[in-house]
Coordinates of C-alpha atoms in Angstrom, one line a residue:
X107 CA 0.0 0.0 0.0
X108 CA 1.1 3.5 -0.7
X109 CA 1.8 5.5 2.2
X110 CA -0.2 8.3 1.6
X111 CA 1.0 10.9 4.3
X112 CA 4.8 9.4 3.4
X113 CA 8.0 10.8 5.4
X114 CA 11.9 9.9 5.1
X115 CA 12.8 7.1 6.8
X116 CA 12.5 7.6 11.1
X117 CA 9.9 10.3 10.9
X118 CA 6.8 9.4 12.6
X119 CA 4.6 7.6 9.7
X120 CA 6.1 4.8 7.8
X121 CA 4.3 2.6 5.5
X122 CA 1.7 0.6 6.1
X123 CA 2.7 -3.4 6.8
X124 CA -0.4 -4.5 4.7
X125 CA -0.8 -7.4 8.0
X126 CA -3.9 -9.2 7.8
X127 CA -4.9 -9.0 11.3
X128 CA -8.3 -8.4 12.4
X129 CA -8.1 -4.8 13.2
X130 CA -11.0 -1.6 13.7
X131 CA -10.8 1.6 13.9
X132 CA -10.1 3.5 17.0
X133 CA -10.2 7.3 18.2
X134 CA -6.7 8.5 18.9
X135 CA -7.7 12.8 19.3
X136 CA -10.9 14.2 19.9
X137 CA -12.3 17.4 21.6
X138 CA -15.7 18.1 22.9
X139 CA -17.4 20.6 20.5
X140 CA -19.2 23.6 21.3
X141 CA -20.8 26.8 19.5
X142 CA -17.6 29.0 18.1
X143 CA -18.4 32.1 17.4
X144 CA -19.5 33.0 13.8
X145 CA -18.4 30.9 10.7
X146 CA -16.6 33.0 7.9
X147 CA -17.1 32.1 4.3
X148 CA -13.8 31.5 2.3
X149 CA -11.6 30.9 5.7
X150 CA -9.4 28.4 6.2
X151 CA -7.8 27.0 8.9
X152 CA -5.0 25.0 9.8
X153 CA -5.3 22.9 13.2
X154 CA -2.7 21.3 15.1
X155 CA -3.6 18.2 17.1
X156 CA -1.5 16.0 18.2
X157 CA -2.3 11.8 18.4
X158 CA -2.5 9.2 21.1
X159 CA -2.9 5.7 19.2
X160 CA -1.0 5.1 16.1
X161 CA -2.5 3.1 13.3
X162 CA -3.2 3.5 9.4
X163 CA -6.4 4.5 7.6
X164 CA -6.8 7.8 9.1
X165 CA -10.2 9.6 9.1
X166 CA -11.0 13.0 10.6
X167 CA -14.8 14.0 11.6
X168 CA -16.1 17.4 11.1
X169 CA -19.1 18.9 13.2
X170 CA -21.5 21.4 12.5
X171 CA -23.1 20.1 15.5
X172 CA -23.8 23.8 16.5
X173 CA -24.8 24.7 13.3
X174 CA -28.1 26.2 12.1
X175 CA -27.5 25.9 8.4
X176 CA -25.2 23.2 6.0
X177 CA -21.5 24.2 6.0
X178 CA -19.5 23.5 2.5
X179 CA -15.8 22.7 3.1
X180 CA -14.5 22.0 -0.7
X181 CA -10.6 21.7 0.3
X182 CA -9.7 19.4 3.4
X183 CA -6.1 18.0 3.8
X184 CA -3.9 15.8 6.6
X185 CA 0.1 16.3 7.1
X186 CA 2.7 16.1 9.6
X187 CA 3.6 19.2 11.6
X188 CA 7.4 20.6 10.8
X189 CA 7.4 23.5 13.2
X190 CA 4.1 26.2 13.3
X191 CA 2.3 26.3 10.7
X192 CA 4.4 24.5 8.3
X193 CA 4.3 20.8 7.5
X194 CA 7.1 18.4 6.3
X195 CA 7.5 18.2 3.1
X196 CA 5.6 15.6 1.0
X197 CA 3.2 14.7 4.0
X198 CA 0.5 17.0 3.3
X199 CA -2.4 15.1 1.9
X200 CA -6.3 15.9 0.1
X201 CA -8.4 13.7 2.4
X202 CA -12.0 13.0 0.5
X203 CA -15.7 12.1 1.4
X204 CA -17.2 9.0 -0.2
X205 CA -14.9 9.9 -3.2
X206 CA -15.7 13.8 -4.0
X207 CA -13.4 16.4 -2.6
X208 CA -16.0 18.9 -1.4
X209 CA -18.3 17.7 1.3
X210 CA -21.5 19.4 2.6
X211 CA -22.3 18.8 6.8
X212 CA -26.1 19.7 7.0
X213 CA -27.1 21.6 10.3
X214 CA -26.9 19.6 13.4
X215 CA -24.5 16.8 11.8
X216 CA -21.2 15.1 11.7
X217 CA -19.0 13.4 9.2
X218 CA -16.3 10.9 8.9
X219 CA -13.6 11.6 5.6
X220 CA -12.8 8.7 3.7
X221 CA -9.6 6.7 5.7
X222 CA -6.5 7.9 4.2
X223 CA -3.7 5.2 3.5
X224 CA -0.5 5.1 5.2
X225 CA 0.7 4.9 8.6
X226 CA 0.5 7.7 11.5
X227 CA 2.7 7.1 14.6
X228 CA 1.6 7.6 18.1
X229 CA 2.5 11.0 19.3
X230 CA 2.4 12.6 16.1
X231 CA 1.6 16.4 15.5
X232 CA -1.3 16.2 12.6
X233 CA -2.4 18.9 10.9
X234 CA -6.1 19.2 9.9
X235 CA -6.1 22.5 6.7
X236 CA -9.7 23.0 6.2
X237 CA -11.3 25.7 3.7
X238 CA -15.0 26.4 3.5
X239 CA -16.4 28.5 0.7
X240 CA -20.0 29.4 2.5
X241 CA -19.4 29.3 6.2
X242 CA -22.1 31.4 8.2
X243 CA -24.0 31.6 11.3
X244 CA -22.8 29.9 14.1
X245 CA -19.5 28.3 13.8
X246 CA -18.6 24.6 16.0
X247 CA -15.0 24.0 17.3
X248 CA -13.6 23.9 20.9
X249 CA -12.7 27.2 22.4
X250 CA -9.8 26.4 24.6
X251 CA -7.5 23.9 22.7
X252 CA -4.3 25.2 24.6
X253 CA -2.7 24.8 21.4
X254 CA -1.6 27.2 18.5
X255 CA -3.4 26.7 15.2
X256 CA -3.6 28.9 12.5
X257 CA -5.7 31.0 10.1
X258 CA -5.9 32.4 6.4
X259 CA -8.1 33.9 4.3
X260 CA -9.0 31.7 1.0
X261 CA -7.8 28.3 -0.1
X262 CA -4.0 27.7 1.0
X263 CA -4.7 24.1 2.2
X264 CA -2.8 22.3 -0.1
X265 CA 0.1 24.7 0.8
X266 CA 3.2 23.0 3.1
X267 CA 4.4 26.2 3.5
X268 CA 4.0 28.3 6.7
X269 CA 3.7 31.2 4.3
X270 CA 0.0 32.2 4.2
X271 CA -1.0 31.1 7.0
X272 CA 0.4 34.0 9.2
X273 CA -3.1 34.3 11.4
X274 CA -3.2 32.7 15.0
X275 CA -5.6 31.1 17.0
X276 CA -6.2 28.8 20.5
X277 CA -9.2 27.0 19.0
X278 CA -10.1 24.4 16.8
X279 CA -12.7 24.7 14.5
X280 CA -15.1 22.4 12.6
X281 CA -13.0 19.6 13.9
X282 CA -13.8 17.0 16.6
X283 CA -12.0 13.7 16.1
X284 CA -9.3 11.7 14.6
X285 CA -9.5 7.9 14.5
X286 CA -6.8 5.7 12.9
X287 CA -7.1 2.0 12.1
X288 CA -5.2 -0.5 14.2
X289 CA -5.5 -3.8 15.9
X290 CA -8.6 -4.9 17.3
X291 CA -6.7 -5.7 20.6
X292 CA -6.4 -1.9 20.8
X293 CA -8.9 0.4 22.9
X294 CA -9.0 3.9 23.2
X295 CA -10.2 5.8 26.6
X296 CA -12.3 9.0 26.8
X297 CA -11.7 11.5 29.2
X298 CA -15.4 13.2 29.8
X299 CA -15.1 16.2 31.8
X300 CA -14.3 20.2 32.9
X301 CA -11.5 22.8 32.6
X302 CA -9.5 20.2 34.3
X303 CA -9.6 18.2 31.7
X304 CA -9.9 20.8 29.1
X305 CA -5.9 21.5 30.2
X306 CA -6.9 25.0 31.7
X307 CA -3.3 26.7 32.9
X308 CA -1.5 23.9 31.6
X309 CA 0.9 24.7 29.3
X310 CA 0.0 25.8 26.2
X311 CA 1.8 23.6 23.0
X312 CA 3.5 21.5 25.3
X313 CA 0.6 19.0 25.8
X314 CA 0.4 19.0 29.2
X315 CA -2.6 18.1 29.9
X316 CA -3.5 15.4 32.2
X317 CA -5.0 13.4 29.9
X318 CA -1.6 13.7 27.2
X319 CA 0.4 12.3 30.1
X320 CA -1.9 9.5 30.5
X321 CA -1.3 9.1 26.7
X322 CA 2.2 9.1 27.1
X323 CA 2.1 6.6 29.6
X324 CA 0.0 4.4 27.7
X325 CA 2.5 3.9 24.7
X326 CA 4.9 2.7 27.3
X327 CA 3.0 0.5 29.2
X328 CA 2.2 -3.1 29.0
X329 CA -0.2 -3.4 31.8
X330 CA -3.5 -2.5 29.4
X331 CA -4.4 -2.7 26.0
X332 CA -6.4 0.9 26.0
X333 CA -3.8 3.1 23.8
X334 CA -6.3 5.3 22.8
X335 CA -7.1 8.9 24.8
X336 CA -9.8 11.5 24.0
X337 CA -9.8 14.5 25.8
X338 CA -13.0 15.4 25.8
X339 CA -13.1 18.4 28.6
X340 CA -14.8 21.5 27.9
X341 CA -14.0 24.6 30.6
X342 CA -16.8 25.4 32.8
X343 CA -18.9 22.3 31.8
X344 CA -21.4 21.0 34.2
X345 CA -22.5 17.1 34.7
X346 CA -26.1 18.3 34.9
X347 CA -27.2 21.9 33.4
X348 CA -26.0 23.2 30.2
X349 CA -23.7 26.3 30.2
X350 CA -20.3 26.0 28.6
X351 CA -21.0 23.4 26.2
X352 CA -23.8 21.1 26.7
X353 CA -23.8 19.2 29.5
X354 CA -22.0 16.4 30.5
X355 CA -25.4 14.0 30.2
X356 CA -26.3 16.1 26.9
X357 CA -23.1 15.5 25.8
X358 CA -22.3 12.0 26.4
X359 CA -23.6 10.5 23.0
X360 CA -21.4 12.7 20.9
X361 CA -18.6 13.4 22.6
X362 CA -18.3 9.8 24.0
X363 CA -20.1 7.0 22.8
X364 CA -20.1 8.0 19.0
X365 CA -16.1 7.3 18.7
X366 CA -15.3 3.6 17.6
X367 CA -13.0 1.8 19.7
X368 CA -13.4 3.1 23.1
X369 CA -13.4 0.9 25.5
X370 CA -13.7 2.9 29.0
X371 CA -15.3 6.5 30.2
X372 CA -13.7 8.2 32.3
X373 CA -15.8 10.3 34.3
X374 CA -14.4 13.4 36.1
X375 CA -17.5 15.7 36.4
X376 CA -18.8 18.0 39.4
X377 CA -17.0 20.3 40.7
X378 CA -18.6 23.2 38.4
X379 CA -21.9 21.9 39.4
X380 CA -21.5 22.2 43.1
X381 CA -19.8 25.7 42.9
X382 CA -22.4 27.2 41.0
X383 CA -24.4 27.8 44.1
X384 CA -27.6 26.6 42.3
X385 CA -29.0 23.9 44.9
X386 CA -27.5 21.3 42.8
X387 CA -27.0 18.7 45.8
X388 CA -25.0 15.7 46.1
X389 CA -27.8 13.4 45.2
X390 CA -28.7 15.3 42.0
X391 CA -24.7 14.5 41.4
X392 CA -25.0 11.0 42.3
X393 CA -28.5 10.5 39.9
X394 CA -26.5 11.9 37.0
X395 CA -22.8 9.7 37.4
X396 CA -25.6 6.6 37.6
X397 CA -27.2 7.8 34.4
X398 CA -23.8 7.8 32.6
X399 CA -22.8 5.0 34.0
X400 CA -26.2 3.3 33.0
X401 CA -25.7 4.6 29.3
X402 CA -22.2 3.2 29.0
X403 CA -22.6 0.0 30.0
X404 CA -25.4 -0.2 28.0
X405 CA -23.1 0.7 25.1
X406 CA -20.4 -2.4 26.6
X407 CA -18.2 0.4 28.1
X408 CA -16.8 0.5 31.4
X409 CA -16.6 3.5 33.7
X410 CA -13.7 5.1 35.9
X411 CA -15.0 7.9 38.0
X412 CA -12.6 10.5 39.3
X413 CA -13.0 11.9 43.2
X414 CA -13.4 16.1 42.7
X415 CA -10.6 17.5 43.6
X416 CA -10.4 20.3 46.3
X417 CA -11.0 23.7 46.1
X418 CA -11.0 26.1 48.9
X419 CA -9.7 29.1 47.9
X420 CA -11.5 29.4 45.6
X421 CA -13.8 32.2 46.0
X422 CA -17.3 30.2 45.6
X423 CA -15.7 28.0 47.9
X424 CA -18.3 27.4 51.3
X425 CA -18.5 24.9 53.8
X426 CA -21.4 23.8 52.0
X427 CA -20.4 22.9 49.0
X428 CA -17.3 21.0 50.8
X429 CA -19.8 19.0 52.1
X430 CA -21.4 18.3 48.8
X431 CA -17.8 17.5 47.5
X432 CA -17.3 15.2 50.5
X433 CA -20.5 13.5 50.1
X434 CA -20.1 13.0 46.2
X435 CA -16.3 11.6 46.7
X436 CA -17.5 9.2 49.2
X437 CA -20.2 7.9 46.7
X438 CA -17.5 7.6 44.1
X439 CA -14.8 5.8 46.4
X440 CA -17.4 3.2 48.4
X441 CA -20.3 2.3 46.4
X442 CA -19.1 0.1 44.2
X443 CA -20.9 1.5 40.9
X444 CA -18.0 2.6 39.1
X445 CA -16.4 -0.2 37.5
X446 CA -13.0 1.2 39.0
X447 CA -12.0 4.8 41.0
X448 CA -9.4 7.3 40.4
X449 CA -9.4 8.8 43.6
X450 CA -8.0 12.6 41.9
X451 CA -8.7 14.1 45.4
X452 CA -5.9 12.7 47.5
X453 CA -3.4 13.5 44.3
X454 CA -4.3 16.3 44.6
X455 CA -5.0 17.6 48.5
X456 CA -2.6 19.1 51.2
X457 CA -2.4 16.8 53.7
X458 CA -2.0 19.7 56.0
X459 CA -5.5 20.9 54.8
X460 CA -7.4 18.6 52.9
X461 CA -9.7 21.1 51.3
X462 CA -7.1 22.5 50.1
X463 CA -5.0 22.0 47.4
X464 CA -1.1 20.9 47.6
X465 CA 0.7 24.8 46.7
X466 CA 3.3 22.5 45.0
X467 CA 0.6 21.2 42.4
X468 CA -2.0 24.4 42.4
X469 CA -1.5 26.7 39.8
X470 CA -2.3 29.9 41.8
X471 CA -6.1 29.9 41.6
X472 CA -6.8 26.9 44.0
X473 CA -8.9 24.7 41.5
X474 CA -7.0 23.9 38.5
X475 CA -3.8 22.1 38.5
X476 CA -0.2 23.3 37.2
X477 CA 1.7 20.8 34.9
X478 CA 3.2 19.2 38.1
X479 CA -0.5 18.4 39.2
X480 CA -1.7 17.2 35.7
X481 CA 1.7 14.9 35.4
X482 CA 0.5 13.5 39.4
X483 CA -3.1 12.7 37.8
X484 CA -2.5 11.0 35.3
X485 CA 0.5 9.1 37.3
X486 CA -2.3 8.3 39.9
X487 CA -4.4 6.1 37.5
X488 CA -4.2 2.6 37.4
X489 CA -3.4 1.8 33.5
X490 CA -5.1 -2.0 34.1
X491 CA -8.2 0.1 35.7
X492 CA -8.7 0.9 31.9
X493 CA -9.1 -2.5 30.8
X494 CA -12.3 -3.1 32.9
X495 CA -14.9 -4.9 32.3
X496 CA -18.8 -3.2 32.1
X497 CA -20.9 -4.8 34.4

């Protein structure tokens, strides 16, 4: 097979091995989508994302979830990251849909690209150049990506050079998933949840997020199978009530059980919801983990849920919703209705004050982690905990 997004010898893609294993596809990027601001007819845009799993047969999805009319994107290519916006040379690739080179999402809608041979190693920086001729109304994409991607004004897509694409930006638009093909041994993990997740104060371009240092311990480790992470946090999302981005329950069949391959959920929802002040209490929590966790194993998936991590400092911190905190952790940790527990809260706490967070791993606003705290996450989760079994 041709290797269609081909590099020298000992970059990250090499050409495919043509085995005859059974293998499926499996989701190796992915970020929760959300209303973007306004689409711009005859934009394009260059995004950045960089991989988990590595496989062949590549496919990207685009979303006009958010959309209230079709969106036209007539140039859509895949290549391998150089340094900003330019790609190495000879990787850059047209990706098509069901053959034509133009594709039309209607309103409300996702879809797939046809796979594009060759192989793309794990870790890889992929770049996703998108052009649409008609985009209007209300764009979808993910606000904070923590990442640099880039912007021009008509069709430069085909284009390795960084040359017209001169235009910054921290989001990623139309874009919410990458899957590669791979062996049907492999799994992928999604990582459902808030700014946490999202990557919020983590540094940006570095991929620091909790969830890429779970990736990165994943390619090392033999102690699971799962290989594939999706990072689907969205800042300021809620479990329960729509806000920033739909809601963790509104959200799960998109975001979540939509991508082929996954295997487990990872739940780390709550916090937002009991800071809000809104008489949310720990059994409305409770009632909406069992919901997810009812959906997913109804989809054969298994479900890790995270302990929410502390918080005082904060300034909608109260002894209240500490107790709401301490009554949802201790639902999570002793029930026994996850399939397995990540227990993110002692990671995280002081041991001097357990509402507290550890200064050493608080990024200065008493909520979110620094890349020290993301790095002791995603070292606190049991890889084999990934490789459970729905009950």
């Amino acid at each position: 097979m041709v290797c269609a997004l081909a590099v020298p010898s000992g970059q990250a893609l090499a050409e495919d091995s043509g085995k005859a294993a059974r293998r499926h596809d499996v989701i190796t990027w992915g970020a929760g989508a959300d209303r973007l601001g306004e689409g711009v007819a005859g934009r394009g845009y260059r995004l950045v994302v960089h991989t988990s799993a590595g496989g062949d047969n590549l496919r990207i999805r685009l979303s006009n979830a958010f959309g209230d009319r079709p969106v036209t994107f007539d140039s859509v290519y895949a290549g391998l990251r150089k340094s900003g916006a330019e790609l190495v040379r000879g990787t850059n690739k047209r990706l098509t849909f069901d053959g034509a080179r133009s594709v039309t999402v209607p309103a409300g809608r996702t879809v797939y690209s046809d796979p594009l041979p060759g192989r793309l190693a794990a870790g890889s920086d992929l770049v996703i150049s998108v052009h649409s001729p008609d985009a209007a109304g209300p764009a979808t994409g993910h606000g904070m990506a923590m990442a640099t991607s880039y912007i021009t004004q008509g069709d430069h897509t085909g284009e390795e050079s960084a040359t017209n694409w001169a235009s910054r930006t921290g989001s990623w638009h139309y874009l919410d998933a990458v899957t590669v093909r791979t062996s049907a041994s492999i799994g992928a993990v999604v990582a459902l949840g808030d700014s946490i997740t999202d990557g919020w104060q983590s540094s940006t371009d570095l991929n620091r997020r909790w969830p890429d240092y779970l990736a990165r311990r994943l390619r090392t480790s033999s102690a699971t199978t799962v290989e594939g992470v999706a990072n689907e946090g969205i800042s300021g999302n809620k479990l329960l009530a729509d806000g920033a981005g739909q809601s963790a329950l509104n959200r799960l069949d998109r975001d979540v059980l939509s991508h082929p391959g996954v295997r487990t959920v990872f739940l780390f929802e709550g916090i937002n919801d009991i800071k809000a002040h809104t008489g949310v209490t720990a059994q409305d929590v409770i009632d909406g983990y069992r919901e997810i966790i009812q959906r997913s194993h109804d989809a054969g998936l298994c479900v890790v849920g995270a302990t929410v991590g502390p918080y005082k400092g904060w300034p909608e911190w109260d002894p209240a919703g500490e107790a709401v905190r301490q009554e949802i952790n201790a639902f999570i940790r002793d029930s026994g209705e996850f399939d397995r527990v990540a227990d993110f809260d002692r990671t995280l706490r002081s041991p001097y004050d357990p509402e507290r967070m550890l200064p050493f791993l608080d990024n200065g606003d008493h909520v979110h982690p620094n890349d020290k705290g993301m790095q002791a996450m995603a070292d606190a989760v049991d890889l084999a905990s990934l490789d459970c079994s729905a009950t």
